Amino acid sequence: MEDKFDCIVIGGGVAGLAAAMTLARNNMKFLLIEKGEFPGSKNVSGGVLWGSDLNKLVPNYWEEEDGGWDRFINHRRLTFMDEQSSFSLDFKSSHFNEKPYTGVVVLRSKFDNWLAGKVQEAIDASDFAMDSFIATDIKVDEVIMENDKAVGIRTGEDEFFADSVIIAEGVNNLLTRQVGLQDKYVPADHMLTGIKEIIRFDQKVLEDRFQLNGLSGMSNEFVGWATNGIEGGGFLYTNRDTISLGLVLGLKDLREKKQKPYDVLNHFKQHPTIADAIKGGEVVEYSAHVVSSGDSRVMPKELYKDGILLVGEAANLLMNAGKAIQGMDYAMRSGILAAETIVEAKAKNDYTSATLKEYRKKMDDSYVMKDIKGFQDAVHLLHTDVMQNKVPNLVCDFGRQFFSIKNEPTPKSEKMLLGAIKRHSSLWELAKLGFKARKSL
Amino acid sequence: MKFYICIKMVPDVYAPLQIKEGELIMDADRMVLNAYDASAVEEALVLKEKHGGEVEVVCIGPAKASETIRKALAMGADKATHILATGDEEYDSASYAKILSAFFKDKEYDVIGLGKQSQDTDSGLTGSMVAEHLSLPYTTNAVGLEVENGNLVVKRQGDSGQEMIELPTPCAVTCSNDMNDPRIPNLKGIMASKRKPIDQVEISSLGIDETELQADTKVTSYEEKPARQAGKKYEGEAEEVAREVAQLLDTEANVL
Amino acid sequence: MSTILTYIAISDGKLKRSSLEVLSHCKSLADASGASCEAVVIDANASSFVDGIQKYGASKVHVVEDPIFKNHMNTPLLKALSKVMASVNPSVFAFASTEGTKDVLGALAANQNAAVIADVASFELIDGGVKAKRPVMAAKIMNNTEAKSEKVLVSVRSGSYDLNESLESAEVVNVDFSMDDSEMKSTLREIISASGDTIDLNEAEAIVAAGRGVKDEEGKALISELASVLKAGIGASRALTESGVYDPSLQIGQTGKVVSPQLYIAVGISGAIQHVAGMANSKVIVAINKDPDAPIFEVADYGIVGDLYKVLPPFIEEIKKIKG
Ligand SMILES: Cc1cc2nc3c(=O)[nH]c(=O)nc-3n(C[C@H](O)[C@H](O)[C@H](O)COP(=O)(O)OP(=O)(O)OC[C@H]3O[C@@H](n4cnc5c(N)ncnc54)[C@H](O)[C@@H]3O)c2cc1C
Ligand SMILES: Cc1cc2nc3c(=O)[nH]c(=O)nc-3n(C[C@H](O)[C@H](O)[C@H](O)COP(=O)(O)OP(=O)(O)OC[C@H]3O[C@@H](n4cnc5c(N)ncnc54)[C@H](O)[C@@H]3O)c2cc1C
Ligand SMILES: Nc1ncnc2c1ncn2[C@@H]1O[C@H](COP(=O)(O)O)[C@@H](O)[C@H]1O
């Protein structure tokens, strides 16, 4: 077949675009299909893209004034909340000012579109300038299988053929299920819903309020009162002249407690800490998206099969362990590794599992799988009631006493702490928690 | 029949925008093919399928406009001319009309199709200006096109009804998006579009004096619309709220 | 002394109110700047409209009367406008933004080498030209546009200015006009009129507009009944004009008509920006929609969340009661 591709990539999110970039750079003939009107048009992330893989894909990306990224992170904060107070662990370091940055805040509709433009440039510079494509506004309906090996895709009436298919379809893993790599049924307690508002300020006001310097930015995660008793957490990231403020909430818990995500977000926004942070801002966008809990119990059966590789959130590569949501960096790395495996497969002219299993090995050797396996206990821990409610309350209670100065004798802080623990939990519970946490973090 | 369709790259009106100190700030990446032009392309393709011929698109715009041109080619247009602009010029409809007319001066064609207006500015001037410069018979606001005995029969939407107008060729027509639903390019079309020729032309090669292109009109600033006070929503039993609002229209709004 | 000229459109044998709105505005501009306020009317029975025109302050009315103007055709209209413009030499030539105007405005500007600003919400004179406000980006925002030229054409959206009577006894100038058949560049084959007695939406005091939520004859009947109780014009969203449920002349929005009645009732319309672009200047907006999150509620003064088939019957009944 003359117009057969080396590879078809399904989905133009971070994972798909990273794969496409790697394919283009390695002179492969490929087709990337994205169902949105343009790459990023449907994507929602908080979002901080952690790690330095972006620099691999687009070397010195920071030199582009108006690139796809908004700010680099040099200030991180984890906040425990109760009804009136917040207690933060705050870390700022000029170490993070060095390039490549350890994390950049991105707005997906802008970032993905920008990255797709970079992929197009790589295509234009490749031998297949006329034969590789990024096609948008087209939805893949089916992966065409022959003898349980992927040979192409179908969209509407049209069929396109390729030696390999990279599935980068994100969390709605319909095709992953169609090809049999994921069970038909993923239980709701492994699903979260992410909701987010983009709130605009005058850039100067934003920079003053969050103490930003040049293009530096802050990421802030929240636990406790933020979610109104629903399993999950909150986040606030600074973009150029907006902030992304949102929550990630357990679907099952929402359903059982009969709460609507939007109402919980409004609850969050009423907390004095948040109310102060967003004062004077104008909500310019609201979006919602499902996200997996990153629990390895819902990992796909395998990351490959004959002619197929699974990347990004389609493969449930995600971590949601309290200190941050990580998904885009895993998506990026998995896309790169998958494409590299396809390049090897082409050299050997063998696209069966025999070659594609190399991808699994690369993943196991990478930080991605090490993280995901290593921090499973932390993920489980985060989603317990102790961590979700008792700890934040306790910490805030202690903070309130520790920092209040009254005209009476001040108790020793140890006594305050013990008092706080008794009111919100028990020493025994915390000892258990500490033990678990030490193991899991 | 030979169709030339003038297509314009315009900002997506759905993209978020803001105004800062009178300047309009939008994401420069969110550009689309003007919806009215897409209808013109669609109609030309349908007529070509019926009667044979060729559809060529012409676009004045910066390098990025090649994406817009590709979209029209992916829909099925045969070829394209890209008249290169830097994007920094402050052209108005009159400037574009002059450039287009200079381009068409020595061309052979039956129909020049345009959009009835640009969806970002709603000016609606370029079409009849081009027709006047080229002394062509024309109509505007077409909602239907037919070819009969070598003539173009246009159904045009007028103020209170529709008019059927017959134009000898060569002629010009501006198209409404009420004419059709432009096809969404399929993957095969997108692929084929890459191999279709795009002729790149410099404005300076069209033999027009740059000073002639200087716009008479100039956008000096942008501003928010006076905000409408968001009103009240009445939810509940249909019968009750219906009567309540009817009462309020009389007693409160005073419009009955 | 400079001249501000207004084109008076005639539609279905009547003076178009939107032209008189423009004339009223031009009269006040002329008074303030010491210019002369003149008007031109072009029609098969043009002279019969002079009385109506001089009521709004034109001191001179240029009359082009010829049977050829019975129906709108751009070739003769353009010829007549060019001729009047060349002889009057106005510094500003103002139009109401009708489909008839849109058909010739660009061509007239090119022919007369004039600057042109189309479809403005307001305009004023500045040194050496005109300054206008225009809605852009599907009417989400406004821009300020300046045209600097000895001759400026400007077309104005209907409802932008109030009518303002100021009686003048106008001097009537009959303009010689004749047109040879051979000059006609195109042929008018047929006129497909919308049903005769519909109310001109640009002039309607009240409009009931139907959208895709109006699904069948029963829904259409409710719309008609509400419109008749209110003596309102009927409008429609593109969803319903496109599918042929309502006549395309009734479409309201960016592609269709721009209206600004006292009362606008949007029934089963979602409120897409392109629709809102055509009705946001209505004085009081009522929306009936079963989706509480429909964007139409963001512009509605009174939003009724509910099924139109259940809401309209009691709504109509109550209005009937109020109207006695
Ligand atoms: C509220 C929220 C906050 C988050 N915050 C962060 C954060 O701060 N940091 C972080 O690293 N991660 C964050 N994440 C997670 C992150 O968004 C995901 O891990 C990441 O987007 C996964 O990338 P992906 O490319 O695998 O999938 P996606 O980004 O979901 O991309 C999949 C693409 O495939 C397309 N597609 C799907 N099906 C088809 C089809 N059949 N045919 C064609 N195209 C198709 C989709 O349109 C989409 O563009 C957050 C998630 C949410 C919801
Ligand atoms: C360049 C361009 C120009 C355009 N110009 C125009 C224009 O001039 N005018 C125009 O109107 N559109 C225009 N459009 C189209 C516009 O974008 C929308 O598609 C159109 O306005 C939708 O019409 P609608 O609201 O009737 O239909 P929909 O968007 O389908 O909305 C139907 C609404 O009815 C409600 N509904 C359904 N059933 C019921 C019920 N039983 N009771 C109560 N409510 C119910 C639904 O909740 C929904 O909100 C244009 C588009 C483009 C791209
Ligand atoms: N830069 C351009 N390139 C090609 N065609 C254009 C351009 N500008 C305007 N047109 C044509 O003119 C129509 C719009 O005219 P206007 O509303 O005056 O901007 C469009 O629908 C196009 O058909």
JSON list of C-alpha atoms in Angstrom, two decimals, chain C residues 165-314:
[
{"chain": "C", "resi": 165, "resn": "GLU", "atom": "CA", "xyz": [-39.27, 66.03, 13.96]},
{"chain": "C", "resi": 166, "resn": "SER", "atom": "CA", "xyz": [-38.20, 69.51, 12.92]},
{"chain": "C", "resi": 167, "resn": "LEU", "atom": "CA", "xyz": [-40.29, 70.81, 10.12]},
{"chain": "C", "resi": 168, "resn": "GLU", "atom": "CA", "xyz": [-38.57, 72.56, 7.21]},
{"chain": "C", "resi": 169, "resn": "SER", "atom": "CA", "xyz": [-40.09, 73.57, 3.97]},
{"chain": "C", "resi": 170, "resn": "ALA", "atom": "CA", "xyz": [-37.66, 71.84, 1.77]},
{"chain": "C", "resi": 171, "resn": "GLU", "atom": "CA", "xyz": [-36.60, 72.96, -1.63]},
{"chain": "C", "resi": 172, "resn": "VAL", "atom": "CA", "xyz": [-37.27, 70.14, -4.05]},
{"chain": "C", "resi": 173, "resn": "VAL", "atom": "CA", "xyz": [-34.64, 69.40, -6.67]},
{"chain": "C", "resi": 174, "resn": "ASN", "atom": "CA", "xyz": [-35.79, 67.07, -9.39]},
{"chain": "C", "resi": 175, "resn": "VAL", "atom": "CA", "xyz": [-32.87, 65.14, -10.75]},
{"chain": "C", "resi": 176, "resn": "ASP", "atom": "CA", "xyz": [-32.92, 64.14, -14.39]},
{"chain": "C", "resi": 177, "resn": "PHE", "atom": "CA", "xyz": [-32.56, 60.46, -14.71]},
{"chain": "C", "resi": 178, "resn": "SER", "atom": "CA", "xyz": [-32.85, 58.02, -17.54]},
{"chain": "C", "resi": 179, "resn": "MET", "atom": "CA", "xyz": [-31.41, 54.69, -18.10]},
{"chain": "C", "resi": 180, "resn": "ASP", "atom": "CA", "xyz": [-31.07, 52.75, -21.24]},
{"chain": "C", "resi": 181, "resn": "ASP", "atom": "CA", "xyz": [-31.87, 49.05, -21.21]},
{"chain": "C", "resi": 182, "resn": "SER", "atom": "CA", "xyz": [-28.43, 48.41, -22.60]},
{"chain": "C", "resi": 183, "resn": "GLU", "atom": "CA", "xyz": [-26.92, 49.92, -19.48]},
{"chain": "C", "resi": 184, "resn": "MET", "atom": "CA", "xyz": [-28.59, 47.35, -17.27]},
{"chain": "C", "resi": 185, "resn": "LYS", "atom": "CA", "xyz": [-25.93, 44.94, -16.25]},
{"chain": "C", "resi": 186, "resn": "SER", "atom": "CA", "xyz": [-28.24, 42.33, -14.82]},
{"chain": "C", "resi": 187, "resn": "THR", "atom": "CA", "xyz": [-31.84, 41.23, -15.11]},
{"chain": "C", "resi": 188, "resn": "LEU", "atom": "CA", "xyz": [-34.36, 40.97, -12.33]},
{"chain": "C", "resi": 189, "resn": "ARG", "atom": "CA", "xyz": [-36.17, 37.76, -13.04]},
{"chain": "C", "resi": 190, "resn": "GLU", "atom": "CA", "xyz": [-38.53, 37.46, -10.17]},
{"chain": "C", "resi": 191, "resn": "ILE", "atom": "CA", "xyz": [-39.33, 38.74, -6.72]},
{"chain": "C", "resi": 192, "resn": "ILE", "atom": "CA", "xyz": [-40.11, 36.19, -4.07]},
{"chain": "C", "resi": 193, "resn": "SER", "atom": "CA", "xyz": [-41.81, 38.19, -1.37]},
{"chain": "C", "resi": 194, "resn": "ALA", "atom": "CA", "xyz": [-42.28, 37.22, 2.17]},
{"chain": "C", "resi": 195, "resn": "SER", "atom": "CA", "xyz": [-45.95, 36.89, 3.03]},
{"chain": "C", "resi": 196, "resn": "GLY", "atom": "CA", "xyz": [-47.46, 40.32, 2.50]},
{"chain": "C", "resi": 197, "resn": "ASP", "atom": "CA", "xyz": [-48.63, 41.56, 5.86]},
{"chain": "C", "resi": 198, "resn": "THR", "atom": "CA", "xyz": [-45.61, 40.87, 8.06]},
{"chain": "C", "resi": 199, "resn": "ILE", "atom": "CA", "xyz": [-44.49, 43.72, 10.24]},
{"chain": "C", "resi": 200, "resn": "ASP", "atom": "CA", "xyz": [-41.14, 45.25, 9.30]},
{"chain": "C", "resi": 201, "resn": "LEU", "atom": "CA", "xyz": [-38.84, 43.97, 12.03]},
{"chain": "C", "resi": 202, "resn": "ASN", "atom": "CA", "xyz": [-36.66, 47.07, 11.95]},
{"chain": "C", "resi": 203, "resn": "GLU", "atom": "CA", "xyz": [-39.68, 49.14, 12.89]},
{"chain": "C", "resi": 204, "resn": "ALA", "atom": "CA", "xyz": [-41.54, 46.75, 15.16]},
{"chain": "C", "resi": 205, "resn": "GLU", "atom": "CA", "xyz": [-42.22, 47.90, 18.73]},
{"chain": "C", "resi": 206, "resn": "ALA", "atom": "CA", "xyz": [-42.29, 44.28, 19.86]},
{"chain": "C", "resi": 207, "resn": "ILE", "atom": "CA", "xyz": [-40.81, 41.11, 18.39]},
{"chain": "C", "resi": 208, "resn": "VAL", "atom": "CA", "xyz": [-41.46, 37.49, 19.22]},
{"chain": "C", "resi": 209, "resn": "ALA", "atom": "CA", "xyz": [-38.54, 35.43, 17.96]},
{"chain": "C", "resi": 210, "resn": "ALA", "atom": "CA", "xyz": [-38.60, 31.67, 17.59]},
{"chain": "C", "resi": 211, "resn": "GLY", "atom": "CA", "xyz": [-35.65, 29.29, 17.76]},
{"chain": "C", "resi": 212, "resn": "ARG", "atom": "CA", "xyz": [-34.98, 25.61, 17.36]},
{"chain": "C", "resi": 213, "resn": "GLY", "atom": "CA", "xyz": [-36.97, 24.91, 20.52]},
{"chain": "C", "resi": 214, "resn": "VAL", "atom": "CA", "xyz": [-40.07, 25.64, 18.46]},
{"chain": "C", "resi": 215, "resn": "LYS", "atom": "CA", "xyz": [-40.38, 22.23, 16.94]},
{"chain": "C", "resi": 216, "resn": "ASP", "atom": "CA", "xyz": [-43.72, 21.88, 15.17]},
{"chain": "C", "resi": 217, "resn": "GLU", "atom": "CA", "xyz": [-46.94, 23.48, 13.97]},
{"chain": "C", "resi": 218, "resn": "GLU", "atom": "CA", "xyz": [-48.20, 23.65, 17.52]},
{"chain": "C", "resi": 219, "resn": "GLY", "atom": "CA", "xyz": [-45.14, 25.66, 18.49]},
{"chain": "C", "resi": 220, "resn": "LYS", "atom": "CA", "xyz": [-45.49, 27.94, 15.47]},
{"chain": "C", "resi": 221, "resn": "ALA", "atom": "CA", "xyz": [-49.13, 28.51, 16.36]},
{"chain": "C", "resi": 222, "resn": "LEU", "atom": "CA", "xyz": [-48.16, 29.57, 19.88]},
{"chain": "C", "resi": 223, "resn": "ILE", "atom": "CA", "xyz": [-45.60, 32.00, 18.45]},
{"chain": "C", "resi": 224, "resn": "SER", "atom": "CA", "xyz": [-48.19, 33.47, 16.09]},
{"chain": "C", "resi": 225, "resn": "GLU", "atom": "CA", "xyz": [-50.73, 33.81, 18.85]},
{"chain": "C", "resi": 226, "resn": "LEU", "atom": "CA", "xyz": [-48.30, 35.56, 21.19]},
{"chain": "C", "resi": 227, "resn": "ALA", "atom": "CA", "xyz": [-47.23, 37.87, 18.37]},
{"chain": "C", "resi": 228, "resn": "SER", "atom": "CA", "xyz": [-50.79, 38.75, 17.52]},
{"chain": "C", "resi": 229, "resn": "VAL", "atom": "CA", "xyz": [-51.72, 39.47, 21.15]},
{"chain": "C", "resi": 230, "resn": "LEU", "atom": "CA", "xyz": [-48.72, 41.78, 21.41]},
{"chain": "C", "resi": 231, "resn": "LYS", "atom": "CA", "xyz": [-49.12, 43.17, 17.87]},
{"chain": "C", "resi": 232, "resn": "ALA", "atom": "CA", "xyz": [-45.53, 42.08, 17.50]},
{"chain": "C", "resi": 233, "resn": "GLY", "atom": "CA", "xyz": [-43.44, 41.14, 14.50]},
{"chain": "C", "resi": 234, "resn": "ILE", "atom": "CA", "xyz": [-42.23, 37.58, 14.25]},
{"chain": "C", "resi": 235, "resn": "GLY", "atom": "CA", "xyz": [-38.51, 36.93, 14.00]},
{"chain": "C", "resi": 236, "resn": "ALA", "atom": "CA", "xyz": [-36.47, 33.75, 14.00]},
{"chain": "C", "resi": 237, "resn": "SER", "atom": "CA", "xyz": [-33.04, 32.35, 14.67]},
{"chain": "C", "resi": 238, "resn": "ARG", "atom": "CA", "xyz": [-30.96, 30.95, 11.88]},
{"chain": "C", "resi": 239, "resn": "ALA", "atom": "CA", "xyz": [-31.80, 27.45, 13.01]},
{"chain": "C", "resi": 240, "resn": "LEU", "atom": "CA", "xyz": [-35.39, 28.03, 11.87]},
{"chain": "C", "resi": 241, "resn": "THR", "atom": "CA", "xyz": [-34.82, 30.15, 8.78]},
{"chain": "C", "resi": 242, "resn": "GLU", "atom": "CA", "xyz": [-32.22, 27.72, 7.52]},
{"chain": "C", "resi": 243, "resn": "SER", "atom": "CA", "xyz": [-34.55, 24.78, 7.88]},
{"chain": "C", "resi": 244, "resn": "GLY", "atom": "CA", "xyz": [-37.30, 26.68, 6.11]},
{"chain": "C", "resi": 245, "resn": "VAL", "atom": "CA", "xyz": [-39.65, 26.88, 9.09]},
{"chain": "C", "resi": 246, "resn": "TYR", "atom": "CA", "xyz": [-39.67, 30.67, 8.84]},
{"chain": "C", "resi": 247, "resn": "ASP", "atom": "CA", "xyz": [-38.99, 32.96, 5.93]},
{"chain": "C", "resi": 248, "resn": "PRO", "atom": "CA", "xyz": [-35.32, 33.95, 5.65]},
{"chain": "C", "resi": 249, "resn": "SER", "atom": "CA", "xyz": [-36.30, 37.63, 5.79]},
{"chain": "C", "resi": 250, "resn": "LEU", "atom": "CA", "xyz": [-37.20, 37.07, 9.41]},
{"chain": "C", "resi": 251, "resn": "GLN", "atom": "CA", "xyz": [-33.72, 36.02, 10.51]},
{"chain": "C", "resi": 252, "resn": "ILE", "atom": "CA", "xyz": [-32.31, 38.15, 13.29]},
{"chain": "C", "resi": 253, "resn": "GLY", "atom": "CA", "xyz": [-28.61, 38.35, 14.00]},
{"chain": "C", "resi": 254, "resn": "GLN", "atom": "CA", "xyz": [-25.22, 38.89, 12.47]},
{"chain": "C", "resi": 255, "resn": "THR", "atom": "CA", "xyz": [-26.22, 37.54, 9.06]},
{"chain": "C", "resi": 256, "resn": "GLY", "atom": "CA", "xyz": [-29.83, 38.64, 9.34]},
{"chain": "C", "resi": 257, "resn": "LYS", "atom": "CA", "xyz": [-31.45, 41.77, 10.65]},
{"chain": "C", "resi": 258, "resn": "VAL", "atom": "CA", "xyz": [-30.40, 44.02, 13.50]},
{"chain": "C", "resi": 259, "resn": "VAL", "atom": "CA", "xyz": [-33.39, 45.02, 15.59]},
{"chain": "C", "resi": 260, "resn": "SER", "atom": "CA", "xyz": [-33.99, 47.10, 18.67]},
{"chain": "C", "resi": 261, "resn": "PRO", "atom": "CA", "xyz": [-37.65, 46.91, 19.67]},
{"chain": "C", "resi": 262, "resn": "GLN", "atom": "CA", "xyz": [-39.08, 47.91, 23.06]},
{"chain": "C", "resi": 263, "resn": "LEU", "atom": "CA", "xyz": [-39.80, 44.26, 23.79]},
{"chain": "C", "resi": 264, "resn": "TYR", "atom": "CA", "xyz": [-38.01, 41.19, 22.44]},
{"chain": "C", "resi": 265, "resn": "ILE", "atom": "CA", "xyz": [-39.21, 37.74, 23.43]},
{"chain": "C", "resi": 266, "resn": "ALA", "atom": "CA", "xyz": [-36.78, 34.96, 22.54]},
{"chain": "C", "resi": 267, "resn": "VAL", "atom": "CA", "xyz": [-38.53, 31.61, 22.59]},
{"chain": "C", "resi": 268, "resn": "GLY", "atom": "CA", "xyz": [-36.45, 28.43, 22.41]},
{"chain": "C", "resi": 269, "resn": "ILE", "atom": "CA", "xyz": [-33.35, 30.33, 21.32]},
{"chain": "C", "resi": 270, "resn": "SER", "atom": "CA", "xyz": [-30.03, 29.39, 22.87]},
{"chain": "C", "resi": 271, "resn": "GLY", "atom": "CA", "xyz": [-28.45, 32.82, 22.50]},
{"chain": "C", "resi": 272, "resn": "ALA", "atom": "CA", "xyz": [-25.44, 32.18, 20.25]},
{"chain": "C", "resi": 273, "resn": "ILE", "atom": "CA", "xyz": [-23.32, 35.33, 19.92]},
{"chain": "C", "resi": 274, "resn": "GLN", "atom": "CA", "xyz": [-24.33, 35.71, 16.28]},
{"chain": "C", "resi": 275, "resn": "HIS", "atom": "CA", "xyz": [-27.98, 35.83, 17.24]},
{"chain": "C", "resi": 276, "resn": "VAL", "atom": "CA", "xyz": [-27.43, 38.14, 20.18]},
{"chain": "C", "resi": 277, "resn": "ALA", "atom": "CA", "xyz": [-25.50, 40.45, 17.85]},
{"chain": "C", "resi": 278, "resn": "GLY", "atom": "CA", "xyz": [-28.80, 41.29, 16.22]},
{"chain": "C", "resi": 279, "resn": "MET", "atom": "CA", "xyz": [-31.02, 41.84, 19.24]},
{"chain": "C", "resi": 280, "resn": "ALA", "atom": "CA", "xyz": [-28.93, 42.91, 22.22]},
{"chain": "C", "resi": 281, "resn": "ASN", "atom": "CA", "xyz": [-30.03, 46.52, 21.83]},
{"chain": "C", "resi": 282, "resn": "SER", "atom": "CA", "xyz": [-33.67, 45.71, 22.48]},
{"chain": "C", "resi": 283, "resn": "LYS", "atom": "CA", "xyz": [-35.04, 47.64, 25.42]},
{"chain": "C", "resi": 284, "resn": "VAL", "atom": "CA", "xyz": [-36.54, 44.73, 27.37]},
{"chain": "C", "resi": 285, "resn": "ILE", "atom": "CA", "xyz": [-35.55, 41.15, 26.61]},
{"chain": "C", "resi": 286, "resn": "VAL", "atom": "CA", "xyz": [-37.53, 38.14, 27.74]},
{"chain": "C", "resi": 287, "resn": "ALA", "atom": "CA", "xyz": [-36.15, 34.65, 27.22]},
{"chain": "C", "resi": 288, "resn": "ILE", "atom": "CA", "xyz": [-38.03, 31.40, 27.46]},
{"chain": "C", "resi": 289, "resn": "ASN", "atom": "CA", "xyz": [-35.76, 28.38, 27.43]},
{"chain": "C", "resi": 290, "resn": "LYS", "atom": "CA", "xyz": [-35.79, 25.04, 29.18]},
{"chain": "C", "resi": 291, "resn": "ASP", "atom": "CA", "xyz": [-32.04, 25.00, 29.69]},
{"chain": "C", "resi": 292, "resn": "PRO", "atom": "CA", "xyz": [-31.19, 27.13, 32.75]},
{"chain": "C", "resi": 293, "resn": "ASP", "atom": "CA", "xyz": [-27.62, 27.54, 31.47]},
{"chain": "C", "resi": 294, "resn": "ALA", "atom": "CA", "xyz": [-28.60, 28.80, 28.01]},
{"chain": "C", "resi": 295, "resn": "PRO", "atom": "CA", "xyz": [-26.49, 31.89, 27.22]},
{"chain": "C", "resi": 296, "resn": "ILE", "atom": "CA", "xyz": [-29.61, 33.83, 26.21]},
{"chain": "C", "resi": 297, "resn": "PHE", "atom": "CA", "xyz": [-30.29, 34.32, 29.94]},
{"chain": "C", "resi": 298, "resn": "GLU", "atom": "CA", "xyz": [-27.13, 36.40, 30.19]},
{"chain": "C", "resi": 299, "resn": "VAL", "atom": "CA", "xyz": [-28.77, 39.14, 28.14]},
{"chain": "C", "resi": 300, "resn": "ALA", "atom": "CA", "xyz": [-32.37, 38.65, 29.23]},
{"chain": "C", "resi": 301, "resn": "ASP", "atom": "CA", "xyz": [-34.06, 41.00, 31.67]},
{"chain": "C", "resi": 302, "resn": "TYR", "atom": "CA", "xyz": [-36.67, 38.35, 32.40]},
{"chain": "C", "resi": 303, "resn": "GLY", "atom": "CA", "xyz": [-35.67, 34.73, 31.99]},
{"chain": "C", "resi": 304, "resn": "ILE", "atom": "CA", "xyz": [-38.27, 32.02, 32.20]},
{"chain": "C", "resi": 305, "resn": "VAL", "atom": "CA", "xyz": [-36.72, 28.59, 32.65]},
{"chain": "C", "resi": 306, "resn": "GLY", "atom": "CA", "xyz": [-39.21, 26.13, 31.30]},
{"chain": "C", "resi": 307, "resn": "ASP", "atom": "CA", "xyz": [-40.69, 24.23, 28.39]},
{"chain": "C", "resi": 308, "resn": "LEU", "atom": "CA", "xyz": [-42.12, 26.74, 25.92]},
{"chain": "C", "resi": 309, "resn": "TYR", "atom": "CA", "xyz": [-45.07, 24.46, 25.25]},
{"chain": "C", "resi": 310, "resn": "LYS", "atom": "CA", "xyz": [-46.02, 24.71, 28.91]},
{"chain": "C", "resi": 311, "resn": "VAL", "atom": "CA", "xyz": [-45.00, 28.33, 29.47]},
{"chain": "C", "resi": 312, "resn": "LEU", "atom": "CA", "xyz": [-46.55, 30.03, 26.43]},
{"chain": "C", "resi": 313, "resn": "PRO", "atom": "CA", "xyz": [-50.25, 29.14, 26.91]},
{"chain": "C", "resi": 314, "resn": "PRO", "atom": "CA", "xyz": [-50.59, 30.69, 30.40]}
]
